[in-house]
Protein backbone atom coordinates (compact mmCIF):
# COMPACT_ATOMS: atom_id res chain seq x y z
CA UNK A 1 0.00 0.00 0.00
CA UNK A 2 1.30 3.47 -0.88
CA UNK A 3 2.03 5.93 1.93
CA UNK A 4 2.70 9.66 2.09
CA UNK A 5 4.42 11.94 4.59
CA UNK A 6 5.62 15.54 4.85
CA UNK A 7 9.24 14.89 5.88
CA UNK A 8 9.65 17.79 8.35
CA UNK A 9 6.75 16.35 10.36
CA UNK A 10 7.86 12.70 10.48
CA UNK A 11 8.50 11.28 13.98
CA UNK A 12 12.02 12.17 15.08
CA UNK A 13 14.99 10.49 16.69
CA UNK A 14 17.21 13.03 18.46
CA UNK A 15 20.94 12.23 18.39
CA UNK A 16 23.84 14.40 19.60
CA UNK A 17 24.64 15.30 15.97
CA UNK A 18 21.27 15.47 14.22
CA UNK A 19 17.54 14.99 14.19
CA UNK A 20 16.72 11.87 12.18
CA UNK A 21 13.31 11.32 10.58
CA UNK A 22 13.01 7.87 8.98
CA UNK A 23 10.39 6.82 6.43
CA UNK A 24 10.41 3.14 5.42
CA UNK A 25 8.82 1.05 2.74
CA UNK A 26 9.09 -2.73 2.58
CA UNK A 27 12.74 -2.92 1.44
CA UNK A 28 13.97 0.67 1.17
CA UNK A 29 14.28 3.47 3.70
CA UNK A 30 14.64 7.23 3.36
CA UNK A 31 15.94 9.29 6.27
CA UNK A 32 15.70 13.06 6.61
CA UNK A 33 18.66 14.33 8.68
CA UNK A 34 18.68 17.86 10.11
CA UNK A 35 21.94 19.11 11.65
CA UNK A 36 23.33 22.40 12.93
CA UNK A 37 26.61 23.89 11.76
CA UNK A 38 29.52 22.39 13.69
CA UNK A 39 27.75 19.12 14.53
CA UNK A 40 29.77 15.94 13.99
CA UNK A 41 28.45 12.48 13.20
CA UNK A 42 31.31 10.29 14.48
CA UNK A 43 32.98 7.56 12.44
CA UNK A 44 30.80 4.47 12.12
CA UNK A 45 29.91 1.68 9.72
CA UNK A 46 26.81 -0.41 9.11
CA UNK A 47 26.02 -3.23 6.69
CA UNK A 48 23.45 -1.10 4.82
CA UNK A 49 24.19 0.50 1.47
CA UNK A 50 23.60 4.27 1.72
CA UNK A 51 23.13 7.13 -0.71
CA UNK A 52 23.23 10.67 0.71
CA UNK A 53 21.68 13.68 -1.03
CA UNK A 54 22.25 17.16 0.38
CA UNK A 55 19.08 19.25 0.20
CA UNK A 56 20.42 22.42 1.86
CA UNK A 57 23.59 23.45 3.70
CA UNK A 58 27.08 21.99 3.43
CA UNK A 59 28.88 19.01 4.91
CA UNK A 60 32.20 17.19 4.80
CA UNK A 61 31.69 13.45 4.40
CA UNK A 62 34.45 10.90 4.83
CA UNK A 63 33.88 7.58 3.10
CA UNK A 64 36.75 5.22 3.83
CA UNK A 65 39.87 7.34 3.28
CA UNK A 66 38.18 9.88 0.97
CA UNK A 67 36.85 13.25 2.17
CA UNK A 68 34.14 14.93 0.10
CA UNK A 69 32.62 18.39 0.52
CA UNK A 70 28.96 18.30 -0.42
CA UNK A 71 26.43 21.07 -0.95
CA UNK A 72 22.87 21.37 -2.24
CA UNK A 73 22.15 18.87 -5.00
CA UNK A 74 25.30 16.81 -4.36
CA UNK A 75 24.97 13.08 -3.85
CA UNK A 76 27.38 10.44 -2.51
CA UNK A 77 27.38 6.64 -2.18
CA UNK A 78 28.52 4.84 0.98
CA UNK A 79 28.95 1.09 0.41
CA UNK A 80 27.77 -1.22 3.17
CA UNK A 81 30.42 -1.94 5.80
CA UNK A 82 32.59 1.08 4.93
CA UNK A 83 33.48 3.47 7.77
CA UNK A 84 32.20 7.01 7.29
CA UNK A 85 31.68 10.23 9.26
CA UNK A 86 30.23 13.70 8.72
CA UNK A 87 31.15 17.23 9.79
CA UNK A 88 28.33 19.69 9.16
CA UNK A 89 29.80 22.97 7.91
CA UNK A 90 26.45 24.80 7.83
CA UNK A 91 22.94 24.12 9.09
CA UNK A 92 22.08 21.20 6.82
CA UNK A 93 19.17 19.08 5.66
CA UNK A 94 20.19 15.87 3.90
CA UNK A 95 18.36 12.74 2.83
CA UNK A 96 19.87 9.27 3.19
CA UNK A 97 18.47 6.25 1.37
CA UNK A 98 19.26 2.85 2.89
CA UNK A 99 18.96 -0.72 1.70
CA UNK A 100 18.05 -2.89 3.47
CA UNK A 101 15.96 -1.09 6.09
CA UNK A 102 17.78 0.33 9.12
CA UNK A 103 15.80 -1.71 11.64
CA UNK A 104 17.97 -0.25 14.43
CA UNK A 105 16.60 3.23 13.72
CA UNK A 106 13.02 2.07 13.20
CA UNK A 107 13.17 0.28 16.56
CA UNK A 108 14.01 3.59 18.27
CA UNK A 109 10.69 5.01 17.02
CA UNK A 110 8.66 2.14 18.47
PDB file of N, CA and C in Angstrom:
ATOM      1  N   UNK A   1       0.832  -1.171   0.000  1.00  0.00           N
ATOM      2  CA  UNK A   1       0.000   0.000   0.000  1.00  0.00           C
ATOM      3  C   UNK A   1       0.887   1.249   0.000  1.00  0.00           C
ATOM      4  N   UNK A   2       0.534   2.227  -0.815  1.00  0.00           N
ATOM      5  CA  UNK A   2       1.299   3.472  -0.883  1.00  0.00           C
ATOM      6  C   UNK A   2       1.070   4.296   0.379  1.00  0.00           C
ATOM      7  N   UNK A   3       2.104   5.043   0.758  1.00  0.00           N
ATOM      8  CA  UNK A   3       2.025   5.928   1.927  1.00  0.00           C
ATOM      9  C   UNK A   3       2.582   7.283   1.549  1.00  0.00           C
ATOM     10  N   UNK A   4       2.245   8.305   2.332  1.00  0.00           N
ATOM     11  CA  UNK A   4       2.704   9.663   2.087  1.00  0.00           C
ATOM     12  C   UNK A   4       3.068  10.316   3.416  1.00  0.00           C
ATOM     13  N   UNK A   5       4.073  11.173   3.394  1.00  0.00           N
ATOM     14  CA  UNK A   5       4.419  11.935   4.595  1.00  0.00           C
ATOM     15  C   UNK A   5       5.077  13.245   4.181  1.00  0.00           C
ATOM     16  N   UNK A   6       4.903  14.266   4.999  1.00  0.00           N
ATOM     17  CA  UNK A   6       5.618  15.537   4.853  1.00  0.00           C
ATOM     18  C   UNK A   6       6.860  15.398   5.733  1.00  0.00           C
ATOM     19  N   UNK A   7       8.044  15.295   5.140  1.00  0.00           N
ATOM     20  CA  UNK A   7       9.241  14.888   5.884  1.00  0.00           C
ATOM     21  C   UNK A   7       9.572  15.736   7.113  1.00  0.00           C
ATOM     22  N   UNK A   8       9.329  17.059   7.125  1.00  0.00           N
ATOM     23  CA  UNK A   8       9.652  17.795   8.354  1.00  0.00           C
ATOM     24  C   UNK A   8       8.766  17.409   9.544  1.00  0.00           C
ATOM     25  N   UNK A   9       7.671  16.719   9.284  1.00  0.00           N
ATOM     26  CA  UNK A   9       6.746  16.349  10.356  1.00  0.00           C
ATOM     27  C   UNK A   9       6.799  14.862  10.722  1.00  0.00           C
ATOM     28  N   UNK A  10       7.713  14.107  10.109  1.00  0.00           N
ATOM     29  CA  UNK A  10       7.864  12.698  10.478  1.00  0.00           C
ATOM     30  C   UNK A  10       8.326  12.584  11.932  1.00  0.00           C
ATOM     31  N   UNK A  11       7.973  11.495  12.625  1.00  0.00           N
ATOM     32  CA  UNK A  11       8.496  11.278  13.983  1.00  0.00           C
ATOM     33  C   UNK A  11      10.025  11.322  13.975  1.00  0.00           C
ATOM     34  N   UNK A  12      10.580  11.898  15.048  1.00  0.00           N
ATOM     35  CA  UNK A  12      12.020  12.173  15.077  1.00  0.00           C
ATOM     36  C   UNK A  12      12.761  11.343  16.109  1.00  0.00           C
ATOM     37  N   UNK A  13      14.019  11.070  15.775  1.00  0.00           N
ATOM     38  CA  UNK A  13      14.992  10.489  16.691  1.00  0.00           C
ATOM     39  C   UNK A  13      16.043  11.571  16.910  1.00  0.00           C
ATOM     40  N   UNK A  14      16.214  11.997  18.148  1.00  0.00           N
ATOM     41  CA  UNK A  14      17.209  13.028  18.462  1.00  0.00           C
ATOM     42  C   UNK A  14      18.533  12.345  18.795  1.00  0.00           C
ATOM     43  N   UNK A  15      19.596  12.712  18.090  1.00  0.00           N
ATOM     44  CA  UNK A  15      20.937  12.226  18.394  1.00  0.00           C
ATOM     45  C   UNK A  15      21.791  13.441  18.747  1.00  0.00           C
ATOM     46  N   UNK A  16      22.984  13.242  19.300  1.00  0.00           N
ATOM     47  CA  UNK A  16      23.837  14.402  19.596  1.00  0.00           C
ATOM     48  C   UNK A  16      24.177  15.228  18.347  1.00  0.00           C
ATOM     49  N   UNK A  17      24.226  14.593  17.181  1.00  0.00           N
ATOM     50  CA  UNK A  17      24.643  15.302  15.973  1.00  0.00           C
ATOM     51  C   UNK A  17      23.480  15.820  15.134  1.00  0.00           C
ATOM     52  N   UNK A  18      22.332  15.131  15.172  1.00  0.00           N
ATOM     53  CA  UNK A  18      21.273  15.470  14.221  1.00  0.00           C
ATOM     54  C   UNK A  18      19.915  14.970  14.690  1.00  0.00           C
ATOM     55  N   UNK A  19      18.896  15.512  14.058  1.00  0.00           N
ATOM     56  CA  UNK A  19      17.540  14.987  14.193  1.00  0.00           C
ATOM     57  C   UNK A  19      17.306  14.093  12.986  1.00  0.00           C
ATOM     58  N   UNK A  20      16.920  12.849  13.231  1.00  0.00           N
ATOM     59  CA  UNK A  20      16.724  11.866  12.175  1.00  0.00           C
ATOM     60  C   UNK A  20      15.247  11.550  12.052  1.00  0.00           C
ATOM     61  N   UNK A  21      14.726  11.585  10.828  1.00  0.00           N
ATOM     62  CA  UNK A  21      13.312  11.324  10.576  1.00  0.00           C
ATOM     63  C   UNK A  21      13.182  10.231   9.507  1.00  0.00           C
ATOM     64  N   UNK A  22      13.083   8.958   9.936  1.00  0.00           N
ATOM     65  CA  UNK A  22      13.008   7.868   8.977  1.00  0.00           C
ATOM     66  C   UNK A  22      11.618   7.679   8.373  1.00  0.00           C
ATOM     67  N   UNK A  23      11.613   7.197   7.150  1.00  0.00           N
ATOM     68  CA  UNK A  23      10.393   6.822   6.434  1.00  0.00           C
ATOM     69  C   UNK A  23      10.724   5.543   5.677  1.00  0.00           C
ATOM     70  N   UNK A  24      10.028   4.449   5.981  1.00  0.00           N
ATOM     71  CA  UNK A  24      10.407   3.144   5.421  1.00  0.00           C
ATOM     72  C   UNK A  24       9.281   2.534   4.596  1.00  0.00           C
ATOM     73  N   UNK A  25       9.702   1.911   3.514  1.00  0.00           N
ATOM     74  CA  UNK A  25       8.821   1.047   2.742  1.00  0.00           C
ATOM     75  C   UNK A  25       9.098  -0.383   3.159  1.00  0.00           C
ATOM     76  N   UNK A  26       8.859  -1.317   2.256  1.00  0.00           N
ATOM     77  CA  UNK A  26       9.089  -2.725   2.576  1.00  0.00           C
ATOM     78  C   UNK A  26      10.568  -3.092   2.556  1.00  0.00           C
ATOM     79  N   UNK A  27      11.339  -2.539   1.597  1.00  0.00           N
ATOM     80  CA  UNK A  27      12.737  -2.922   1.442  1.00  0.00           C
ATOM     81  C   UNK A  27      13.690  -1.739   1.319  1.00  0.00           C
ATOM     82  N   UNK A  28      13.160  -0.531   1.358  1.00  0.00           N
ATOM     83  CA  UNK A  28      13.968   0.672   1.166  1.00  0.00           C
ATOM     84  C   UNK A  28      13.558   1.706   2.199  1.00  0.00           C
ATOM     85  N   UNK A  29      14.540   2.471   2.678  1.00  0.00           N
ATOM     86  CA  UNK A  29      14.277   3.470   3.702  1.00  0.00           C
ATOM     87  C   UNK A  29      14.896   4.803   3.304  1.00  0.00           C
ATOM     88  N   UNK A  30      14.142   5.878   3.553  1.00  0.00           N
ATOM     89  CA  UNK A  30      14.642   7.232   3.363  1.00  0.00           C
ATOM     90  C   UNK A  30      14.693   7.894   4.732  1.00  0.00           C
ATOM     91  N   UNK A  31      15.752   8.641   4.981  1.00  0.00           N
ATOM     92  CA  UNK A  31      15.942   9.286   6.272  1.00  0.00           C
ATOM     93  C   UNK A  31      16.217  10.763   6.033  1.00  0.00           C
ATOM     94  N   UNK A  32      15.421  11.625   6.641  1.00  0.00           N
ATOM     95  CA  UNK A  32      15.703  13.063   6.614  1.00  0.00           C
ATOM     96  C   UNK A  32      16.580  13.354   7.829  1.00  0.00           C
ATOM     97  N   UNK A  33      17.733  13.967   7.597  1.00  0.00           N
ATOM     98  CA  UNK A  33      18.655  14.326   8.684  1.00  0.00           C
ATOM     99  C   UNK A  33      18.782  15.842   8.722  1.00  0.00           C
ATOM    100  N   UNK A  34      18.579  16.421   9.915  1.00  0.00           N
ATOM    101  CA  UNK A  34      18.680  17.862  10.109  1.00  0.00           C
ATOM    102  C   UNK A  34      19.787  18.103  11.131  1.00  0.00           C
ATOM    103  N   UNK A  35      20.800  18.884  10.748  1.00  0.00           N
ATOM    104  CA  UNK A  35      21.940  19.109  11.651  1.00  0.00           C
ATOM    105  C   UNK A  35      22.332  20.582  11.656  1.00  0.00           C
ATOM    106  N   UNK A  36      22.842  21.030  12.792  1.00  0.00           N
ATOM    107  CA  UNK A  36      23.326  22.401  12.933  1.00  0.00           C
ATOM    108  C   UNK A  36      24.797  22.486  12.532  1.00  0.00           C
ATOM    109  N   UNK A  37      25.209  23.657  12.101  1.00  0.00           N
ATOM    110  CA  UNK A  37      26.611  23.895  11.758  1.00  0.00           C
ATOM    111  C   UNK A  37      27.496  23.521  12.948  1.00  0.00           C
ATOM    112  N   UNK A  38      28.573  22.804  12.656  1.00  0.00           N
ATOM    113  CA  UNK A  38      29.515  22.390  13.689  1.00  0.00           C
ATOM    114  C   UNK A  38      29.244  21.016  14.271  1.00  0.00           C
ATOM    115  N   UNK A  39      28.058  20.466  14.023  1.00  0.00           N
ATOM    116  CA  UNK A  39      27.754  19.122  14.533  1.00  0.00           C
ATOM    117  C   UNK A  39      28.626  18.093  13.819  1.00  0.00           C
ATOM    118  N   UNK A  40      28.936  17.011  14.547  1.00  0.00           N
ATOM    119  CA  UNK A  40      29.775  15.944  13.993  1.00  0.00           C
ATOM    120  C   UNK A  40      29.076  14.609  14.196  1.00  0.00           C
ATOM    121  N   UNK A  41      28.935  13.863  13.127  1.00  0.00           N
ATOM    122  CA  UNK A  41      28.454  12.481  13.201  1.00  0.00           C
ATOM    123  C   UNK A  41      29.710  11.616  13.210  1.00  0.00           C
ATOM    124  N   UNK A  42      30.038  10.990  14.351  1.00  0.00           N
ATOM    125  CA  UNK A  42      31.313  10.291  14.476  1.00  0.00           C
ATOM    126  C   UNK A  42      31.450   9.110  13.511  1.00  0.00           C
ATOM    127  N   UNK A  43      32.676   8.687  13.321  1.00  0.00           N
ATOM    128  CA  UNK A  43      32.982   7.561  12.438  1.00  0.00           C
ATOM    129  C   UNK A  43      32.185   6.334  12.868  1.00  0.00           C
ATOM    130  N   UNK A  44      31.587   5.682  11.883  1.00  0.00           N
ATOM    131  CA  UNK A  44      30.804   4.474  12.119  1.00  0.00           C
ATOM    132  C   UNK A  44      30.670   3.711  10.813  1.00  0.00           C
ATOM    133  N   UNK A  45      30.191   2.502  10.905  1.00  0.00           N
ATOM    134  CA  UNK A  45      29.913   1.683   9.721  1.00  0.00           C
ATOM    135  C   UNK A  45      28.674   0.853  10.025  1.00  0.00           C
ATOM    136  N   UNK A  46      27.974   0.468   8.999  1.00  0.00           N
ATOM    137  CA  UNK A  46      26.805  -0.406   9.115  1.00  0.00           C
ATOM    138  C   UNK A  46      26.732  -1.234   7.839  1.00  0.00           C
ATOM    139  N   UNK A  47      26.045  -2.358   7.876  1.00  0.00           N
ATOM    140  CA  UNK A  47      26.015  -3.225   6.694  1.00  0.00           C
ATOM    141  C   UNK A  47      25.149  -2.692   5.559  1.00  0.00           C
ATOM    142  N   UNK A  48      24.398  -1.631   5.801  1.00  0.00           N
ATOM    143  CA  UNK A  48      23.451  -1.105   4.823  1.00  0.00           C
ATOM    144  C   UNK A  48      24.150  -0.254   3.767  1.00  0.00           C
ATOM    145  N   UNK A  49      23.755  -0.409   2.525  1.00  0.00           N
ATOM    146  CA  UNK A  49      24.191   0.497   1.467  1.00  0.00           C
ATOM    147  C   UNK A  49      23.470   1.827   1.681  1.00  0.00           C
ATOM    148  N   UNK A  50      24.165   2.939   1.446  1.00  0.00           N
ATOM    149  CA  UNK A  50      23.602   4.268   1.722  1.00  0.00           C
ATOM    150  C   UNK A  50      23.906   5.207   0.572  1.00  0.00           C
ATOM    151  N   UNK A  51      22.922   6.020   0.219  1.00  0.00           N
ATOM    152  CA  UNK A  51      23.129   7.131  -0.707  1.00  0.00           C
ATOM    153  C   UNK A  51      22.666   8.390   0.001  1.00  0.00           C
ATOM    154  N   UNK A  52      23.522   9.409   0.033  1.00  0.00           N
ATOM    155  CA  UNK A  52      23.231  10.670   0.707  1.00  0.00           C
ATOM    156  C   UNK A  52      23.057  11.773  -0.322  1.00  0.00           C
ATOM    157  N   UNK A  53      21.970  12.530  -0.187  1.00  0.00           N
ATOM    158  CA  UNK A  53      21.679  13.681  -1.034  1.00  0.00           C
ATOM    159  C   UNK A  53      21.548  14.905  -0.132  1.00  0.00           C
ATOM    160  N   UNK A  54      22.341  15.927  -0.400  1.00  0.00           N
ATOM    161  CA  UNK A  54      22.255  17.161   0.385  1.00  0.00           C
ATOM    162  C   UNK A  54      21.158  18.032  -0.221  1.00  0.00           C
ATOM    163  N   UNK A  55      20.198  18.404   0.622  1.00  0.00           N
ATOM    164  CA  UNK A  55      19.084  19.249   0.197  1.00  0.00           C
ATOM    165  C   UNK A  55      19.436  20.727   0.401  1.00  0.00           C
ATOM    166  N   UNK A  56      19.990  21.046   1.578  1.00  0.00           N
ATOM    167  CA  UNK A  56      20.420  22.420   1.863  1.00  0.00           C
ATOM    168  C   UNK A  56      21.595  22.364   2.836  1.00  0.00           C
ATOM    169  N   UNK A  57      22.424  23.407   2.819  1.00  0.00           N
ATOM    170  CA  UNK A  57      23.587  23.454   3.699  1.00  0.00           C
ATOM    171  C   UNK A  57      24.812  22.824   3.062  1.00  0.00           C
ATOM    172  N   UNK A  58      25.827  22.585   3.902  1.00  0.00           N
ATOM    173  CA  UNK A  58      27.085  21.993   3.425  1.00  0.00           C
ATOM    174  C   UNK A  58      27.609  21.041   4.481  1.00  0.00           C
ATOM    175  N   UNK A  59      28.285  19.996   4.010  1.00  0.00           N
ATOM    176  CA  UNK A  59      28.884  19.013   4.912  1.00  0.00           C
ATOM    177  C   UNK A  59      30.162  18.476   4.311  1.00  0.00           C
ATOM    178  N   UNK A  60      31.035  17.976   5.211  1.00  0.00           N
ATOM    179  CA  UNK A  60      32.199  17.188   4.797  1.00  0.00           C
ATOM    180  C   UNK A  60      31.888  15.762   5.176  1.00  0.00           C
ATOM    181  N   UNK A  61      31.985  14.872   4.218  1.00  0.00           N
ATOM    182  CA  UNK A  61      31.692  13.453   4.403  1.00  0.00           C
ATOM    183  C   UNK A  61      32.950  12.659   4.103  1.00  0.00           C
ATOM    184  N   UNK A  62      33.347  11.826   5.073  1.00  0.00           N
ATOM    185  CA  UNK A  62      34.453  10.904   4.828  1.00  0.00           C
ATOM    186  C   UNK A  62      33.872   9.532   4.578  1.00  0.00           C
ATOM    187  N   UNK A  63      34.252   8.941   3.450  1.00  0.00           N
ATOM    188  CA  UNK A  63      33.878   7.578   3.103  1.00  0.00           C
ATOM    189  C   UNK A  63      35.183   6.810   2.928  1.00  0.00           C
ATOM    190  N   UNK A  64      35.455   5.888   3.852  1.00  0.00           N
ATOM    191  CA  UNK A  64      36.753   5.217   3.830  1.00  0.00           C
ATOM    192  C   UNK A  64      37.845   6.247   4.077  1.00  0.00           C
ATOM    193  N   UNK A  65      38.773   6.387   3.157  1.00  0.00           N
ATOM    194  CA  UNK A  65      39.872   7.344   3.282  1.00  0.00           C
ATOM    195  C   UNK A  65      39.612   8.636   2.517  1.00  0.00           C
ATOM    196  N   UNK A  66      38.465   8.741   1.845  1.00  0.00           N
ATOM    197  CA  UNK A  66      38.178   9.876   0.967  1.00  0.00           C
ATOM    198  C   UNK A  66      37.257  10.888   1.638  1.00  0.00           C
ATOM    199  N   UNK A  67      37.678  12.156   1.661  1.00  0.00           N
ATOM    200  CA  UNK A  67      36.852  13.248   2.168  1.00  0.00           C
ATOM    201  C   UNK A  67      36.194  13.954   0.986  1.00  0.00           C
ATOM    202  N   UNK A  68      34.905  14.225   1.117  1.00  0.00           N
ATOM    203  CA  UNK A  68      34.140  14.935   0.101  1.00  0.00           C
ATOM    204  C   UNK A  68      33.483  16.144   0.747  1.00  0.00           C
ATOM    205  N   UNK A  69      33.413  17.258   0.046  1.00  0.00           N
ATOM    206  CA  UNK A  69      32.619  18.390   0.525  1.00  0.00           C
ATOM    207  C   UNK A  69      31.378  18.459  -0.351  1.00  0.00           C
ATOM    208  N   UNK A  70      30.222  18.379   0.293  1.00  0.00           N
ATOM    209  CA  UNK A  70      28.961  18.301  -0.422  1.00  0.00           C
ATOM    210  C   UNK A  70      28.077  19.487  -0.097  1.00  0.00           C
ATOM    211  N   UNK A  71      27.381  19.982  -1.108  1.00  0.00           N
ATOM    212  CA  UNK A  71      26.427  21.068  -0.945  1.00  0.00           C
ATOM    213  C   UNK A  71      25.118  20.712  -1.618  1.00  0.00           C
ATOM    214  N   UNK A  72      24.190  21.647  -1.690  1.00  0.00           N
ATOM    215  CA  UNK A  72      22.866  21.369  -2.241  1.00  0.00           C
ATOM    216  C   UNK A  72      22.919  20.717  -3.624  1.00  0.00           C
ATOM    217  N   UNK A  73      22.209  19.610  -3.745  1.00  0.00           N
ATOM    218  CA  UNK A  73      22.148  18.868  -5.000  1.00  0.00           C
ATOM    219  C   UNK A  73      23.230  17.821  -5.161  1.00  0.00           C
ATOM    220  N   UNK A  74      24.233  17.804  -4.273  1.00  0.00           N
ATOM    221  CA  UNK A  74      25.300  16.805  -4.363  1.00  0.00           C
ATOM    222  C   UNK A  74      24.836  15.492  -3.745  1.00  0.00           C
ATOM    223  N   UNK A  75      25.338  14.410  -4.304  1.00  0.00           N
ATOM    224  CA  UNK A  75      24.965  13.077  -3.853  1.00  0.00           C
ATOM    225  C   UNK A  75      26.221  12.222  -3.713  1.00  0.00           C
ATOM    226  N   UNK A  76      26.223  11.320  -2.732  1.00  0.00           N
ATOM    227  CA  UNK A  76      27.375  10.439  -2.510  1.00  0.00           C
ATOM    228  C   UNK A  76      26.884   9.043  -2.140  1.00  0.00           C
ATOM    229  N   UNK A  77      27.682   8.046  -2.473  1.00  0.00           N
ATOM    230  CA  UNK A  77      27.384   6.644  -2.178  1.00  0.00           C
ATOM    231  C   UNK A  77      28.314   6.150  -1.080  1.00  0.00           C
ATOM    232  N   UNK A  78      27.737   5.473  -0.086  1.00  0.00           N
ATOM    233  CA  UNK A  78      28.516   4.841   0.984  1.00  0.00           C
ATOM    234  C   UNK A  78      28.227   3.345   0.911  1.00  0.00           C
ATOM    235  N   UNK A  79      29.186   2.531   0.466  1.00  0.00           N
ATOM    236  CA  UNK A  79      28.953   1.085   0.409  1.00  0.00           C
ATOM    237  C   UNK A  79      28.738   0.500   1.805  1.00  0.00           C
ATOM    238  N   UNK A  80      27.982  -0.545   1.892  1.00  0.00           N
ATOM    239  CA  UNK A  80      27.767  -1.224   3.167  1.00  0.00           C
ATOM    240  C   UNK A  80      29.088  -1.663   3.776  1.00  0.00           C
ATOM    241  N   UNK A  81      29.225  -1.496   5.088  1.00  0.00           N
ATOM    242  CA  UNK A  81      30.417  -1.938   5.798  1.00  0.00           C
ATOM    243  C   UNK A  81      31.589  -0.988   5.757  1.00  0.00           C
ATOM    244  N   UNK A  82      31.481   0.134   5.047  1.00  0.00           N
ATOM    245  CA  UNK A  82      32.588   1.080   4.934  1.00  0.00           C
ATOM    246  C   UNK A  82      32.438   2.171   5.995  1.00  0.00           C
ATOM    247  N   UNK A  83      33.518   2.427   6.743  1.00  0.00           N
ATOM    248  CA  UNK A  83      33.475   3.465   7.773  1.00  0.00           C
ATOM    249  C   UNK A  83      33.287   4.833   7.127  1.00  0.00           C
ATOM    250  N   UNK A  84      32.442   5.654   7.768  1.00  0.00           N
ATOM    251  CA  UNK A  84      32.201   7.007   7.289  1.00  0.00           C
ATOM    252  C   UNK A  84      31.854   7.916   8.465  1.00  0.00           C
ATOM    253  N   UNK A  85      31.999   9.228   8.240  1.00  0.00           N
ATOM    254  CA  UNK A  85      31.681  10.231   9.255  1.00  0.00           C
ATOM    255  C   UNK A  85      31.320  11.525   8.556  1.00  0.00           C
ATOM    256  N   UNK A  86      30.670  12.436   9.300  1.00  0.00           N
ATOM    257  CA  UNK A  86      30.225  13.702   8.721  1.00  0.00           C
ATOM    258  C   UNK A  86      30.538  14.847   9.671  1.00  0.00           C
ATOM    259  N   UNK A  87      31.013  15.948   9.090  1.00  0.00           N
ATOM    260  CA  UNK A  87      31.150  17.226   9.789  1.00  0.00           C
ATOM    261  C   UNK A  87      30.236  18.198   9.050  1.00  0.00           C
ATOM    262  N   UNK A  88      29.274  18.762   9.776  1.00  0.00           N
ATOM    263  CA  UNK A  88      28.327  19.689   9.157  1.00  0.00           C
ATOM    264  C   UNK A  88      28.923  21.099   9.195  1.00  0.00           C
ATOM    265  N   UNK A  89      29.164  21.661   8.025  1.00  0.00           N
ATOM    266  CA  UNK A  89      29.798  22.972   7.906  1.00  0.00           C
ATOM    267  C   UNK A  89      28.791  24.108   8.052  1.00  0.00           C
ATOM    268  N   UNK A  90      27.545  23.837   7.727  1.00  0.00           N
ATOM    269  CA  UNK A  90      26.447  24.800   7.835  1.00  0.00           C
ATOM    270  C   UNK A  90      25.233  24.046   8.368  1.00  0.00           C
ATOM    271  N   UNK A  91      24.204  24.778   8.800  1.00  0.00           N
ATOM    272  CA  UNK A  91      22.937  24.115   9.086  1.00  0.00           C
ATOM    273  C   UNK A  91      22.545  23.361   7.821  1.00  0.00           C
ATOM    274  N   UNK A  92      22.237  22.080   7.986  1.00  0.00           N
ATOM    275  CA  UNK A  92      22.082  21.203   6.818  1.00  0.00           C
ATOM    276  C   UNK A  92      20.848  20.328   6.939  1.00  0.00           C
ATOM    277  N   UNK A  93      20.196  20.117   5.803  1.00  0.00           N
ATOM    278  CA  UNK A  93      19.173  19.080   5.663  1.00  0.00           C
ATOM    279  C   UNK A  93      19.667  18.160   4.554  1.00  0.00           C
ATOM    280  N   UNK A  94      19.755  16.876   4.880  1.00  0.00           N
ATOM    281  CA  UNK A  94      20.188  15.871   3.902  1.00  0.00           C
ATOM    282  C   UNK A  94      19.233  14.692   3.968  1.00  0.00           C
ATOM    283  N   UNK A  95      19.175  13.949   2.887  1.00  0.00           N
ATOM    284  CA  UNK A  95      18.365  12.741   2.829  1.00  0.00           C
ATOM    285  C   UNK A  95      19.280  11.554   2.558  1.00  0.00           C
ATOM    286  N   UNK A  96      19.117  10.507   3.367  1.00  0.00           N
ATOM    287  CA  UNK A  96      19.872   9.268   3.193  1.00  0.00           C
ATOM    288  C   UNK A  96      18.904   8.160   2.804  1.00  0.00           C
ATOM    289  N   UNK A  97      19.234   7.445   1.753  1.00  0.00           N
ATOM    290  CA  UNK A  97      18.469   6.252   1.370  1.00  0.00           C
ATOM    291  C   UNK A  97      19.278   5.037   1.811  1.00  0.00           C
ATOM    292  N   UNK A  98      18.598   4.055   2.396  1.00  0.00           N
ATOM    293  CA  UNK A  98      19.261   2.846   2.893  1.00  0.00           C
ATOM    294  C   UNK A  98      18.589   1.599   2.329  1.00  0.00           C
ATOM    295  N   UNK A  99      19.433   0.615   2.037  1.00  0.00           N
ATOM    296  CA  UNK A  99      18.957  -0.724   1.703  1.00  0.00           C
ATOM    297  C   UNK A  99      19.916  -1.717   2.336  1.00  0.00           C
ATOM    298  N   UNK A 100      19.446  -2.704   3.059  1.00  0.00           N
ATOM    299  CA  UNK A 100      18.054  -2.890   3.465  1.00  0.00           C
ATOM    300  C   UNK A 100      17.655  -1.868   4.530  1.00  0.00           C
ATOM    301  N   UNK A 101      16.464  -2.012   5.069  1.00  0.00           N
ATOM    302  CA  UNK A 101      15.961  -1.095   6.085  1.00  0.00           C
ATOM    303  C   UNK A 101      16.907  -1.023   7.280  1.00  0.00           C
ATOM    304  N   UNK A 102      17.035   0.154   7.872  1.00  0.00           N
ATOM    305  CA  UNK A 102      17.781   0.330   9.124  1.00  0.00           C
ATOM    306  C   UNK A 102      16.838   0.007  10.281  1.00  0.00           C
ATOM    307  N   UNK A 103      16.698  -1.272  10.572  1.00  0.00           N
ATOM    308  CA  UNK A 103      15.795  -1.711  11.640  1.00  0.00           C
ATOM    309  C   UNK A 103      16.204  -1.112  12.985  1.00  0.00           C
ATOM    310  N   UNK A 104      17.512  -0.850  13.176  1.00  0.00           N
ATOM    311  CA  UNK A 104      17.973  -0.255  14.430  1.00  0.00           C
ATOM    312  C   UNK A 104      17.348   1.120  14.654  1.00  0.00           C
ATOM    313  N   UNK A 105      17.211   1.905  13.593  1.00  0.00           N
ATOM    314  CA  UNK A 105      16.595   3.227  13.716  1.00  0.00           C
ATOM    315  C   UNK A 105      15.079   3.121  13.868  1.00  0.00           C
ATOM    316  N   UNK A 106      14.471   2.233  13.106  1.00  0.00           N
ATOM    317  CA  UNK A 106      13.018   2.069  13.202  1.00  0.00           C
ATOM    318  C   UNK A 106      12.611   1.593  14.600  1.00  0.00           C
ATOM    319  N   UNK A 107      13.456   0.771  15.211  1.00  0.00           N
ATOM    320  CA  UNK A 107      13.166   0.278  16.559  1.00  0.00           C
ATOM    321  C   UNK A 107      13.140   1.437  17.565  1.00  0.00           C
ATOM    322  N   UNK A 108      13.976   2.451  17.356  1.00  0.00           N
ATOM    323  CA  UNK A 108      14.007   3.591  18.266  1.00  0.00           C
ATOM    324  C   UNK A 108      12.712   4.405  18.220  1.00  0.00           C
ATOM    325  N   UNK A 109      11.959   4.301  17.124  1.00  0.00           N
ATOM    326  CA  UNK A 109      10.688   5.013  17.022  1.00  0.00           C
ATOM    327  C   UNK A 109       9.553   4.253  17.689  1.00  0.00           C
ATOM    328  N   UNK A 110       9.737   2.948  17.907  1.00  0.00           N
ATOM    329  CA  UNK A 110       8.658   2.142  18.471  1.00  0.00           C
ATOM    330  C   UNK A 110       8.541   2.320  19.959  1.00  0.00           C
TER     331      UNK A 110
END
